[in-house]
Short mmCIF file of C-alpha atoms and ligand atoms in Angstrom, two decimals:
data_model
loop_
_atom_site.label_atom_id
_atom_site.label_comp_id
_atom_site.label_asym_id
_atom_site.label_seq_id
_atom_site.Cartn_x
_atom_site.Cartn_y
_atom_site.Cartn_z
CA UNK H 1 31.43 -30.27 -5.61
CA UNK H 2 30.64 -27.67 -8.66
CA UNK H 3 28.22 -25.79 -6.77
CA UNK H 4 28.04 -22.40 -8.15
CA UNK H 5 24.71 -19.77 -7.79
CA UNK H 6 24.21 -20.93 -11.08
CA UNK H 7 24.80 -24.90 -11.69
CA UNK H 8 21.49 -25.23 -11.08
CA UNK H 9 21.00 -23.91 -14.72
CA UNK H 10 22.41 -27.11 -15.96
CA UNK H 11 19.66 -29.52 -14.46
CA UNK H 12 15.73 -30.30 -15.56
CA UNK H 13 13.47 -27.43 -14.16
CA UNK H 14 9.74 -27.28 -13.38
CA UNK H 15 7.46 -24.13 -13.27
CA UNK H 16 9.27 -21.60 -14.72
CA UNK H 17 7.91 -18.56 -17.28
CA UNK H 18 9.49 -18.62 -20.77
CA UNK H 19 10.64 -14.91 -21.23
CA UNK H 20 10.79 -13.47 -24.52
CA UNK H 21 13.37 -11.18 -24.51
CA UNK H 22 16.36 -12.69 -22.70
CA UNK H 23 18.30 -9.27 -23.02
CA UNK H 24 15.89 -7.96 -20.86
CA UNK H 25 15.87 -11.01 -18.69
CA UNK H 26 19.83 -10.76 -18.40
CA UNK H 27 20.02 -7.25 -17.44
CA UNK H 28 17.66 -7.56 -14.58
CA UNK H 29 19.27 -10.36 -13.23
CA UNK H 30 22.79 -8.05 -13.25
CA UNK H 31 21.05 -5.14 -11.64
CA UNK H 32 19.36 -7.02 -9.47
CA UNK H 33 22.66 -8.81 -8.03
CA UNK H 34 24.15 -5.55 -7.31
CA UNK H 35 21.06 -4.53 -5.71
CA UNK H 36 21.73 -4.49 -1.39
CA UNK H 37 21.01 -8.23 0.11
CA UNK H 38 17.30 -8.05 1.73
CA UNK H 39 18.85 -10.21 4.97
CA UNK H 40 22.06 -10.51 6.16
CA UNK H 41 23.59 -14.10 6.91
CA UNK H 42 24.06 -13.40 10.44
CA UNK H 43 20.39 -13.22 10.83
CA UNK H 44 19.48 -16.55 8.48
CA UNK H 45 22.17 -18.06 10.85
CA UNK H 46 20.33 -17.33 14.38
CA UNK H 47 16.70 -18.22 12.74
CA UNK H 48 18.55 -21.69 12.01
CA UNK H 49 19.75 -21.95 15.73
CA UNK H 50 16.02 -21.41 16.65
CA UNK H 51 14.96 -24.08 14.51
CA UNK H 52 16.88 -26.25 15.37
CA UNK H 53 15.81 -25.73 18.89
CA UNK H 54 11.98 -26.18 17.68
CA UNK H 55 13.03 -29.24 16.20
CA UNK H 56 13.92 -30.69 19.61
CA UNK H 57 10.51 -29.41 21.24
CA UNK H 58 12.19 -26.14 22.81
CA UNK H 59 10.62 -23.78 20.85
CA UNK H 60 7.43 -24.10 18.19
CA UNK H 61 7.64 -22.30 14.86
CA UNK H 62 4.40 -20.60 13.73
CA UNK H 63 4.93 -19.58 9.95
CA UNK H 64 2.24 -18.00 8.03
CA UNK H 65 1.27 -15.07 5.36
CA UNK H 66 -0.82 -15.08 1.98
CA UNK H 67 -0.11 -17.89 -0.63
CA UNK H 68 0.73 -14.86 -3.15
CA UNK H 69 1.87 -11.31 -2.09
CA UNK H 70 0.30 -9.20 -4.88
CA UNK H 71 1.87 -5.32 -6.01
CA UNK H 72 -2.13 -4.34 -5.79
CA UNK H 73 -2.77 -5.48 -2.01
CA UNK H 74 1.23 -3.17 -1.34
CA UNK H 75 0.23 -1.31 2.03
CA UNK H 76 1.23 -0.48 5.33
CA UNK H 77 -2.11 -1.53 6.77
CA UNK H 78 -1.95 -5.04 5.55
CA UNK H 79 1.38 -6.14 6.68
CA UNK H 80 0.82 -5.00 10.16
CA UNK H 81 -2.79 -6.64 10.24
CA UNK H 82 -0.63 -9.96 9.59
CA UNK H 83 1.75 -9.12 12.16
CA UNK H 84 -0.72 -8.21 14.93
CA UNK H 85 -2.42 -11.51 14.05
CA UNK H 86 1.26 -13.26 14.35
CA UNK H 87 1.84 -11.38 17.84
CA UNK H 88 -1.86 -13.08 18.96
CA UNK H 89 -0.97 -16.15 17.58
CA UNK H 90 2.54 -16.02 19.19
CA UNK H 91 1.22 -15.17 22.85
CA UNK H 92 -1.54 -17.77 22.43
CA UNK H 93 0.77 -20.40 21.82
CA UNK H 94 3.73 -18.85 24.19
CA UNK H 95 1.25 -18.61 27.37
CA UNK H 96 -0.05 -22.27 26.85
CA UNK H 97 3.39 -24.23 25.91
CA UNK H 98 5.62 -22.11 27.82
CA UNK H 99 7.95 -22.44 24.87
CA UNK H 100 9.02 -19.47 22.78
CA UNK H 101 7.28 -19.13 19.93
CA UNK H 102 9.51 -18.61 16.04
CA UNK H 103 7.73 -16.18 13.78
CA UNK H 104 8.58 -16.40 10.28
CA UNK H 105 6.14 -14.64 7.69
CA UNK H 106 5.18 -15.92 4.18
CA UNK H 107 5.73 -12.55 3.49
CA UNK H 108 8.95 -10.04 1.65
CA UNK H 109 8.84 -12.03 -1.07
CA UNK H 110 6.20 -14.83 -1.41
CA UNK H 111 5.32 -13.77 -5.36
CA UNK H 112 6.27 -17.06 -7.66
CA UNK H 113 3.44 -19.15 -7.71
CA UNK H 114 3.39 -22.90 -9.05
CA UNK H 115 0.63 -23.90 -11.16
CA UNK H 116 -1.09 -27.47 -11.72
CA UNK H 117 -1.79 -26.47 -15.11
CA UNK H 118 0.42 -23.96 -17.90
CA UNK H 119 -2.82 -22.98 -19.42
CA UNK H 120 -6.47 -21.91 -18.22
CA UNK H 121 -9.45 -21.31 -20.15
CA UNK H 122 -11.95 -18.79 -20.09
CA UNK H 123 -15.05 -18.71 -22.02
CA UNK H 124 -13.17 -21.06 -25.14
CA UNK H 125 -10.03 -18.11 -24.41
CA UNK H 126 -6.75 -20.41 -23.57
CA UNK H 127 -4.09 -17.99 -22.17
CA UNK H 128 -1.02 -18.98 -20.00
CA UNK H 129 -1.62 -18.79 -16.29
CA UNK H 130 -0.70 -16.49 -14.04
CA UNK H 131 2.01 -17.18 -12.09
CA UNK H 132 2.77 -14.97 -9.19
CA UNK H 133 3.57 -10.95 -9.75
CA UNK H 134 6.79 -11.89 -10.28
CA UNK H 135 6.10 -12.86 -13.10
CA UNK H 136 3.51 -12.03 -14.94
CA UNK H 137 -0.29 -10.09 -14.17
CA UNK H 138 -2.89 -12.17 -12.90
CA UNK H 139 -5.53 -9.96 -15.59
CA UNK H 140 -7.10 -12.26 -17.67
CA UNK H 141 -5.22 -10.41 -20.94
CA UNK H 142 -2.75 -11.66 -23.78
CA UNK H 143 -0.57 -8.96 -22.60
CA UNK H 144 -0.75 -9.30 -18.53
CA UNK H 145 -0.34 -12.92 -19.26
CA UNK H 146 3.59 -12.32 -20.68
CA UNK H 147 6.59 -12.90 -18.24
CA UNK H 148 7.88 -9.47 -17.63
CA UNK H 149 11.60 -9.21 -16.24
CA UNK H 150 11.19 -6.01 -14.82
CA UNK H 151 8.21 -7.50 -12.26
CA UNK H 152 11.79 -9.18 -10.44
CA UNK H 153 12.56 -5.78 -9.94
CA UNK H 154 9.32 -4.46 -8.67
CA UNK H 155 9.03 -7.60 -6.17
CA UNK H 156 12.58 -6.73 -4.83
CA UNK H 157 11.58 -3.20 -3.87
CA UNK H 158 8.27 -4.63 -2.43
CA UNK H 159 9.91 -7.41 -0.38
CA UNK H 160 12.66 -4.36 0.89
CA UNK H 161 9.89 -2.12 1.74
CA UNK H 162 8.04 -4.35 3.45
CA UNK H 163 10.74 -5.73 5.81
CA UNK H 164 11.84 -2.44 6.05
CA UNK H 165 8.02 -1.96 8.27
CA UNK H 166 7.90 -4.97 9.63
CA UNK H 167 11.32 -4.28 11.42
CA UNK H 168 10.09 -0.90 12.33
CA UNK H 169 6.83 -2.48 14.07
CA UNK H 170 8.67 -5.52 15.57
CA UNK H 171 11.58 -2.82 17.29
CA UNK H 172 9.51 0.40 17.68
CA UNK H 173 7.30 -0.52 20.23
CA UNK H 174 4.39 -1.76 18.72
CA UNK H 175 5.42 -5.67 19.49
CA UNK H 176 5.48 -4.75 23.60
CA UNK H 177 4.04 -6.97 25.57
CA UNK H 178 2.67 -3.79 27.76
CA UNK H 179 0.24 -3.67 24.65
CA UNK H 180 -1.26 -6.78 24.10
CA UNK H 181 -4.77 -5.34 24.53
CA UNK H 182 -3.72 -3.63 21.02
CA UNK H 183 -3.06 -6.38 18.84
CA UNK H 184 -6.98 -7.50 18.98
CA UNK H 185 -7.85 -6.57 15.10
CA UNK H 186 -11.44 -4.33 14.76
CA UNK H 187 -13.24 -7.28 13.70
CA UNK H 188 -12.34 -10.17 16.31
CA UNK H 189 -12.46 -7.16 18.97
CA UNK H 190 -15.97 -7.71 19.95
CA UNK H 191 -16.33 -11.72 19.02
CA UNK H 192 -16.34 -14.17 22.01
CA UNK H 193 -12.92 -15.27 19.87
CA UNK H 194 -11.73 -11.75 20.59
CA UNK H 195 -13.05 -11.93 24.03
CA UNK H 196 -11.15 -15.05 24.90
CA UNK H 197 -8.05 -13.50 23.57
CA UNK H 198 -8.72 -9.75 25.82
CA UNK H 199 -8.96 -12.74 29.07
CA UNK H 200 -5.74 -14.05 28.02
CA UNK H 201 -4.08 -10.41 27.52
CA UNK H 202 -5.50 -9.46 31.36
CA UNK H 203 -3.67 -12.21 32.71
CA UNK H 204 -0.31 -10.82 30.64
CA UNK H 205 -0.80 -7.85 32.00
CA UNK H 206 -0.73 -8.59 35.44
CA UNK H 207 2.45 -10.55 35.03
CA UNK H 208 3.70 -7.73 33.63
CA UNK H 209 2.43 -5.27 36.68
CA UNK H 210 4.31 -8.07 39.28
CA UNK H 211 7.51 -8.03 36.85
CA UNK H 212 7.48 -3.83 36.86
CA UNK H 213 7.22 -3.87 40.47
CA UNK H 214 9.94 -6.38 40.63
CA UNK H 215 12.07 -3.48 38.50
CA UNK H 216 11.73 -5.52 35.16
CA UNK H 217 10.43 -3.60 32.66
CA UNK H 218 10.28 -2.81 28.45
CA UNK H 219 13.35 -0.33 29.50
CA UNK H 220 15.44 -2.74 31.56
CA UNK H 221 14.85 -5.72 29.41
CA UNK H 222 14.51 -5.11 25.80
CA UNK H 223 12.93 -8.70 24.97
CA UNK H 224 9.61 -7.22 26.95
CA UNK H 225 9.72 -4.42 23.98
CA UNK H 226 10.80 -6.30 20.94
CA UNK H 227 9.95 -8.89 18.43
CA UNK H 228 12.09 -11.05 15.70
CA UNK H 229 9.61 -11.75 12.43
CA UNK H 230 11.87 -13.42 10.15
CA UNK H 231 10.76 -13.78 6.55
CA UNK H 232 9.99 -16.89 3.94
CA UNK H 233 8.66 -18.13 0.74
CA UNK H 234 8.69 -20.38 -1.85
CA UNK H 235 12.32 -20.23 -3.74
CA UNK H 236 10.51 -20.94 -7.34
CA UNK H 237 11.82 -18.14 -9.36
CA UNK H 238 15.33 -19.30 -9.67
CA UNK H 239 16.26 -16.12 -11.79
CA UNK H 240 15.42 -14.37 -8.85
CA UNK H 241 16.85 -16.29 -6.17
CA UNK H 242 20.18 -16.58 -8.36
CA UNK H 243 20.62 -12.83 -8.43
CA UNK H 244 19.78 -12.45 -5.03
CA UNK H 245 22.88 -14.80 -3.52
CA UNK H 246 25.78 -13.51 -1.68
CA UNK H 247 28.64 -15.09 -0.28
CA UNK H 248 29.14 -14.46 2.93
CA UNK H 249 32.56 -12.12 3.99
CA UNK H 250 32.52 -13.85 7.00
CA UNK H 251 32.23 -17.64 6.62
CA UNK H 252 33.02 -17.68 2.79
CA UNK H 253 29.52 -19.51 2.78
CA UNK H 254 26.69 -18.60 0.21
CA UNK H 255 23.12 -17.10 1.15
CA UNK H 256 19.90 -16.57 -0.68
CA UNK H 257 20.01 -13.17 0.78
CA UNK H 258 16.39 -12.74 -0.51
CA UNK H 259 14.76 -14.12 2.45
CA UNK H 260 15.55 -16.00 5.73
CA UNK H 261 14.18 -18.94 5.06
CA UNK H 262 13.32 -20.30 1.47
CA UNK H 263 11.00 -23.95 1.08
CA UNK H 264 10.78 -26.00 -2.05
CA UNK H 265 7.28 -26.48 -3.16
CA UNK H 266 6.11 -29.76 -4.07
CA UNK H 267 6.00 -29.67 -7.56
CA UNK H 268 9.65 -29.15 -7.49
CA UNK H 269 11.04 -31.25 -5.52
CA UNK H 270 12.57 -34.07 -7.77
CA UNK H 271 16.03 -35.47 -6.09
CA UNK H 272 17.70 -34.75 -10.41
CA UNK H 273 16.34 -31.19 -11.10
CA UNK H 274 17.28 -27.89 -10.49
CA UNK H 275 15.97 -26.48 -7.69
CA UNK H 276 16.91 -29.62 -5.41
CA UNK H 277 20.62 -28.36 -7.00
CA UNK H 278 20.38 -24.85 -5.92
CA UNK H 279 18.91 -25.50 -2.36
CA UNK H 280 21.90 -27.58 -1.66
CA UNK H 281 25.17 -24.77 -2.07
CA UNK H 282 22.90 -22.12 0.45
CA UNK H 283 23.33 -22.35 4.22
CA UNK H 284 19.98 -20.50 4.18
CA UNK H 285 17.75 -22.77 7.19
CA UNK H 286 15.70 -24.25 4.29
CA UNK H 287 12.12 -26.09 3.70
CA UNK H 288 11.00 -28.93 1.64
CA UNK H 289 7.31 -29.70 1.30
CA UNK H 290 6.35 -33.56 1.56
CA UNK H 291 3.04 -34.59 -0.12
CA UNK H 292 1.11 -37.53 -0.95
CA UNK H 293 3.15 -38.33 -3.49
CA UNK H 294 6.60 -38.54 -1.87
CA UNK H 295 8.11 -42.00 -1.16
CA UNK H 296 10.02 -43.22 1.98
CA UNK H 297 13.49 -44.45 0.13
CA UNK H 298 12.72 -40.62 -1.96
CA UNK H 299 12.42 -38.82 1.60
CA UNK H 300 15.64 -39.82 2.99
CA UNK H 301 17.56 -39.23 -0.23
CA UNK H 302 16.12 -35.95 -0.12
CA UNK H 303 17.26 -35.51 3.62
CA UNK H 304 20.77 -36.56 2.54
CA UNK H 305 20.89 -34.34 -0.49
CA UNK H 306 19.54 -31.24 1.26
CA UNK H 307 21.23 -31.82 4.68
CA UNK H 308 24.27 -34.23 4.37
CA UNK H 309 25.73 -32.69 7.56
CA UNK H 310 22.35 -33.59 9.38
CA UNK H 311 22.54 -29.98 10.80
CA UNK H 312 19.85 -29.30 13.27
CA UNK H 313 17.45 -26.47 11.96
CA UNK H 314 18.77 -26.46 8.44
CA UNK H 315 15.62 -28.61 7.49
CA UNK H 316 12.44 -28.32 7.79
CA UNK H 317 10.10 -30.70 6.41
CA UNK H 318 5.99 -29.36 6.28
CA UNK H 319 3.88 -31.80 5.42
CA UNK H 320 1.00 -31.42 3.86
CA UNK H 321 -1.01 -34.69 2.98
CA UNK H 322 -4.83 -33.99 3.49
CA UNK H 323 -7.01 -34.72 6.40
CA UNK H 324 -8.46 -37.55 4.70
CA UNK H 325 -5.10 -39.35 4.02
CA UNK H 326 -2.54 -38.13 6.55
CA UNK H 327 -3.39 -40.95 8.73
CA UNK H 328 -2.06 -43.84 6.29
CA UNK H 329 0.74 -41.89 4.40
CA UNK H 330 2.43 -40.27 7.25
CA UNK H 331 3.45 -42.56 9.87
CA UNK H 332 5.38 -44.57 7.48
CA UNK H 333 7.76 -41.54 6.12
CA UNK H 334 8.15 -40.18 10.18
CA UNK H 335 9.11 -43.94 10.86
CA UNK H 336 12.01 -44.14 8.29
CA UNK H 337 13.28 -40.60 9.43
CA UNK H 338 13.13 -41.40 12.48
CA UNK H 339 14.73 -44.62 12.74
CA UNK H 340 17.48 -43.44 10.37
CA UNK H 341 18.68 -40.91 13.00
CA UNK H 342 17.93 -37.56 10.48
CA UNK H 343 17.52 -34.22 12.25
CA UNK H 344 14.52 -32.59 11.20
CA UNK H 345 11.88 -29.77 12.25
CA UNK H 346 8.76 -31.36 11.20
CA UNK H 347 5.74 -28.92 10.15
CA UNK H 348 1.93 -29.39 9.62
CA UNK H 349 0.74 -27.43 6.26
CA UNK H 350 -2.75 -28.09 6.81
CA UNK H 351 -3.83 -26.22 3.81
CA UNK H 352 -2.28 -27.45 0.52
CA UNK H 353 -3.68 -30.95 1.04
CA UNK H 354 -7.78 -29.48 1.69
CA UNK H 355 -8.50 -27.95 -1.07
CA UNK H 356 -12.27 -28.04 -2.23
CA UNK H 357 -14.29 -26.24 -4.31
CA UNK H 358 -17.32 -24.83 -3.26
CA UNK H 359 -20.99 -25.17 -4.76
CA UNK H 360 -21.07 -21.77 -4.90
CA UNK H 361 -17.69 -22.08 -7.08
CA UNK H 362 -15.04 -21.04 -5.35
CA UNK H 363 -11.94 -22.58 -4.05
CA UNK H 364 -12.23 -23.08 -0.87
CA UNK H 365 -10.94 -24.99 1.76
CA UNK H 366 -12.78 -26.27 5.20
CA UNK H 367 -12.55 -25.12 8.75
CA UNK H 368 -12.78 -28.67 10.11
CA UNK H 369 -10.01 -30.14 7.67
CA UNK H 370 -7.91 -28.12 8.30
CA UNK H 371 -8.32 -28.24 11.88
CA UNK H 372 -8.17 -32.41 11.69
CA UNK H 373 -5.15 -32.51 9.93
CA UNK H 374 -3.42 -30.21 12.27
CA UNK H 375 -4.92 -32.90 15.51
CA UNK H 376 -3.81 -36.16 13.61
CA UNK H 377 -0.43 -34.44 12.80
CA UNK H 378 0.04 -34.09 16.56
CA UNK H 379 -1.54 -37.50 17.45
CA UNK H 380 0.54 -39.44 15.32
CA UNK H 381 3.83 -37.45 16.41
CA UNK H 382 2.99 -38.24 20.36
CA UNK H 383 2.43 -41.82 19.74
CA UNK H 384 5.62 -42.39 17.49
CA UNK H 385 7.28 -40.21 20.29
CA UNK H 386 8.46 -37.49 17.91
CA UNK H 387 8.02 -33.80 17.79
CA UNK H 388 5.51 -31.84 16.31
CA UNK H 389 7.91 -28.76 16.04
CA UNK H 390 5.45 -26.03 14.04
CA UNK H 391 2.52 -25.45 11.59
CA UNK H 392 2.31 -23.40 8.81
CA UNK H 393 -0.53 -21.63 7.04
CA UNK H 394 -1.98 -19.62 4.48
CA UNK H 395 -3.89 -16.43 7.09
CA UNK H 396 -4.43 -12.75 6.22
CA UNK H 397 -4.76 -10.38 9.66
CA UNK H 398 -7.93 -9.14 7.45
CA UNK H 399 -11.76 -9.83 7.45
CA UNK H 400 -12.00 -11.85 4.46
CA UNK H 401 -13.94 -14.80 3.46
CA UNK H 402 -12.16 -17.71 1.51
CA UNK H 403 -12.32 -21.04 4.12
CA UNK H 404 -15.43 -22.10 5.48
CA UNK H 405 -16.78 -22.88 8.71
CA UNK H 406 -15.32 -22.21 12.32
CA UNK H 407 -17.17 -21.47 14.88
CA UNK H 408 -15.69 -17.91 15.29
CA UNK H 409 -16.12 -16.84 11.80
CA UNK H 410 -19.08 -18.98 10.47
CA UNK H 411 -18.51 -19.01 6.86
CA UNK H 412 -20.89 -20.56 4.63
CA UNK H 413 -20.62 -21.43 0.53
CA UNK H 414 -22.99 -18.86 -0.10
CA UNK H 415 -20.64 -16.21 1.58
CA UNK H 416 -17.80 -17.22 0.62
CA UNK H 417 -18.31 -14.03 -2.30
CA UNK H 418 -18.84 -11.04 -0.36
CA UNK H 419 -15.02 -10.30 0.17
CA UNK H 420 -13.17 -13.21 -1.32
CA UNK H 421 -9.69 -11.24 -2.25
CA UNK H 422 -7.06 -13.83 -2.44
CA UNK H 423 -4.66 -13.75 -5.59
CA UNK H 424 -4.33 -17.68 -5.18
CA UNK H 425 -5.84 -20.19 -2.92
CA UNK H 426 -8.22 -19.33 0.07
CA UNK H 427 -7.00 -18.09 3.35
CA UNK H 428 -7.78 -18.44 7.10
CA UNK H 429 -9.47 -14.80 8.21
CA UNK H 430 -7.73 -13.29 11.10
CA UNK H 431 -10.57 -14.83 13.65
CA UNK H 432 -10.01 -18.75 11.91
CA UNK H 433 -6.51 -18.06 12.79
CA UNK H 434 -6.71 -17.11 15.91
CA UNK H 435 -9.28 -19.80 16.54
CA UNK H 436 -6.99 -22.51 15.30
CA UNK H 437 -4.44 -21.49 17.33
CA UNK H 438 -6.28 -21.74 20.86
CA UNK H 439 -7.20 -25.12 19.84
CA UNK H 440 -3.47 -25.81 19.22
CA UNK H 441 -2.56 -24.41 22.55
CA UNK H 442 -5.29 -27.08 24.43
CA UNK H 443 -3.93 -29.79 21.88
CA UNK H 444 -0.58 -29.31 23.25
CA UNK H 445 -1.32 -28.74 26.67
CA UNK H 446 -3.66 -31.92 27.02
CA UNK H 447 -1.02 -34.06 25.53
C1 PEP V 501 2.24 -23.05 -1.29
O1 PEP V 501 2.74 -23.22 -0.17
O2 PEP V 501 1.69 -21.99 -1.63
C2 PEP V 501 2.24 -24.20 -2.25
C3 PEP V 501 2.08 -24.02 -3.54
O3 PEP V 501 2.37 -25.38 -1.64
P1 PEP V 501 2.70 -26.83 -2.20
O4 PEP V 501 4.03 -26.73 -2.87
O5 PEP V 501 2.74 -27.64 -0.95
O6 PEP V 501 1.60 -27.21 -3.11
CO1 CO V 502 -0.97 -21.79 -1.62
#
């Protein structure tokens, strides 16, 4: 009833930096509302139509970036790695399900970061942790380690800039399907992954040769030329968010206007705090993660807090339980949902719940995990007679070397070092990626 932008400020929160100079923090937050709106509600509006398409099994929603955007990894070559690895993904899936494929980047603002613990320790030196650029600097220093206002500031103009290029790529011609040969990245070029993928671009471009001679072509119909990425992350920051939400002239109705889509994490979730408050006055198509810890009664009170209208494609729910466990805790919660009539787009994070650490050290997270979580998610959907609308996942369009195994990218502890860049936990390389999603492709088709 007294939703404002801020009544969330009135309500327990979890997660958030303690800044020291709240002058400082108060003027950013003012400049930063006057600052332009990243997205414009129209476009949060049509990502919710397609969601709520994927949530009847019309369309399938592939979401995916880094698990922290950094300001040191800020360049052009990056982001359109990612999206050339979302275009592979995209035709992968498209060409096996038939079904249009919704792309919508952990990217343009995926900087807050939750942490399992406030501290960590180095050597017997306790500092606060780092928690996403937005915040504060990842440097193991005293000084990196304080909040800093301004770094709202600096993630705006990052998240502007880079939607700014990835419109430019998905419009200017570099999403066309006449060059899917293209998007095969340098290092999955020459790989029997990469190989796979050139045998699935021939057959694309010999459709494409019968549609030309047909007189359909990337001049006569513009879909043939042009992509849609929309953008996401994790509404943590709500200082951020806050600033960042407009009402709409239109339909009088608020927007985070910071990204299309914005999840809850699942730290943060709890039905009587804050950001379970704020999530509730934006018409933003929004996501709530569901862990191992959530409980059935909890998961429809959350439904009914989050969606009371029981919209189609205003929810989505990604689930993230474990390989190990998914079996026994998540047929229960799709049960109750189900039976209670509640429109959701259910999701498969198959990353958050397989996290290991390596013996060489690292934090890692295994190939074959992830891979059987994503299967028993779509097992357990067919037999309850649901649908398994999307997945999402931590991937990079670059060579790196955080999860182990595959069988396109055979990554062992012991390599896990040579080029292990992520700011927060491990990623899927470009080829695991693309792996994982041909196996999703033959999932769906055999079922
Ligand atoms: C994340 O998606 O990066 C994350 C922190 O996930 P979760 O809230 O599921 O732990
Ligand atoms: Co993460």
């Amino acid at each position: 009833m007294s939703w404002t932008p801020s009544s969330w400020r009135k309500f327990p929160i979890k997660q958030q930096p303690t800044y020291q100079d709240q002058e400082l923090l108060q003027s950013v937050e003012k400049k930063l509302n006057l600052f332009p709106p990243i997205i414009f509600a129209d476009e949060a509006r049509r990502l919710k139509e397609k969601l709520a398409r994927a949530g009847r099994g019309e369309a399938f929603l592939l979401q995916g970036g880094d698990c922290a955007e950094s300001f040191s990894d800020f360049n052009a070559a990056n982001i359109k790695n990612l999206l050339k690895l979302m275009l592979q993904m995209n035709m992968v899936l498209m060409y096996s399900t038939g079904k249009p494929v919704v792309k919508v980047g952990r990217i343009a603002g995926q900087f807050a970061k939750p942490r399992s613990s406030d501290f960590e320790e180095v050597d017997g030196v306790k500092l606060p942790s780092y928690r996403g650029d937005i915040i504060n600097g990842i440097e193991f220093t005293e000084e990196a380690r304080i909040p800093n206002p301004y770094n709202m500031i600096k993630a705006y103009n990052q998240s502007a800039a880079t939607l700014n290029l990835l419109r430019a790529f998905s419009r200017g011609g570099l999403a066309d399907l006449n060059r899917v040969h293209q998007w095969n990245l340098d290092f999955i070029k020459d790989n029997p992954l990469g190989k796979r993928y050139d045998e699935l671009s021939n057959k694309i471009d010999q459709s494409m040769k019968f549609m030309a001679a047909c007189g359909l072509n990337s001049d006569t119909l513009p879909q043939l030329h042009q992509t849609t990425m929309y953008t996401s992350h994790e509404a943590l920051l709500l200082n951020y968010e806050e600033a960042m939400t407009r009402q709409d002239s239109e339909t009088g109705k608020w927007y985070d206007c910071s990204a299309h889509m914005l999840w809850i994490g699942d730290r943060t979730r709890d039905l009587n705090e804050a950001h379970i408050e704020y999530f509730k006055g934006i018409d933003n198509p929004i996501g709530c993660k569901v862990g191992p810890s959530m409980g059935e009664d909890e998961l429809i009170e959350l439904i009914e807090a989050l969606n009371p209208e029981n919209e189609e494609g205003r929810l989505t729910l990604i689930v993230r339980m474990g390989a190990s466990i998914i079996s026994e805790k998540y047929p229960p919660l799709l049960q109750k949902v189900k039976d209670a009539g509640k429109n959701v787009v259910w999701t498969i994070d198959p990353m958050h719940g397989n996290v290991e650490k390596s013996s060489s050290g690292f934090k890692t997270r295994n190939f074959d995990n992830i891979l059987s979580e994503v299967e028993q998610f779509f097992a357990i959907h067919k037999e309850m007679g649901t649908v398994a609308a999307g997945i999402h996942l931590e991937m990079t369009g670059n060579d790196v070397t955080e999860c182990t195994g595959s069988t396109s990218s055979p990554i062992t502890d012991e390599s896990l070092a040579s080029r292990y860049h992520t700011q927060c936990d491990p990623r899927l390389n470009a080829s695991q990626a693309l792996e994982l999603s041909f196996m999703i492709s033959e999932t769906i088709t055999e079922g």
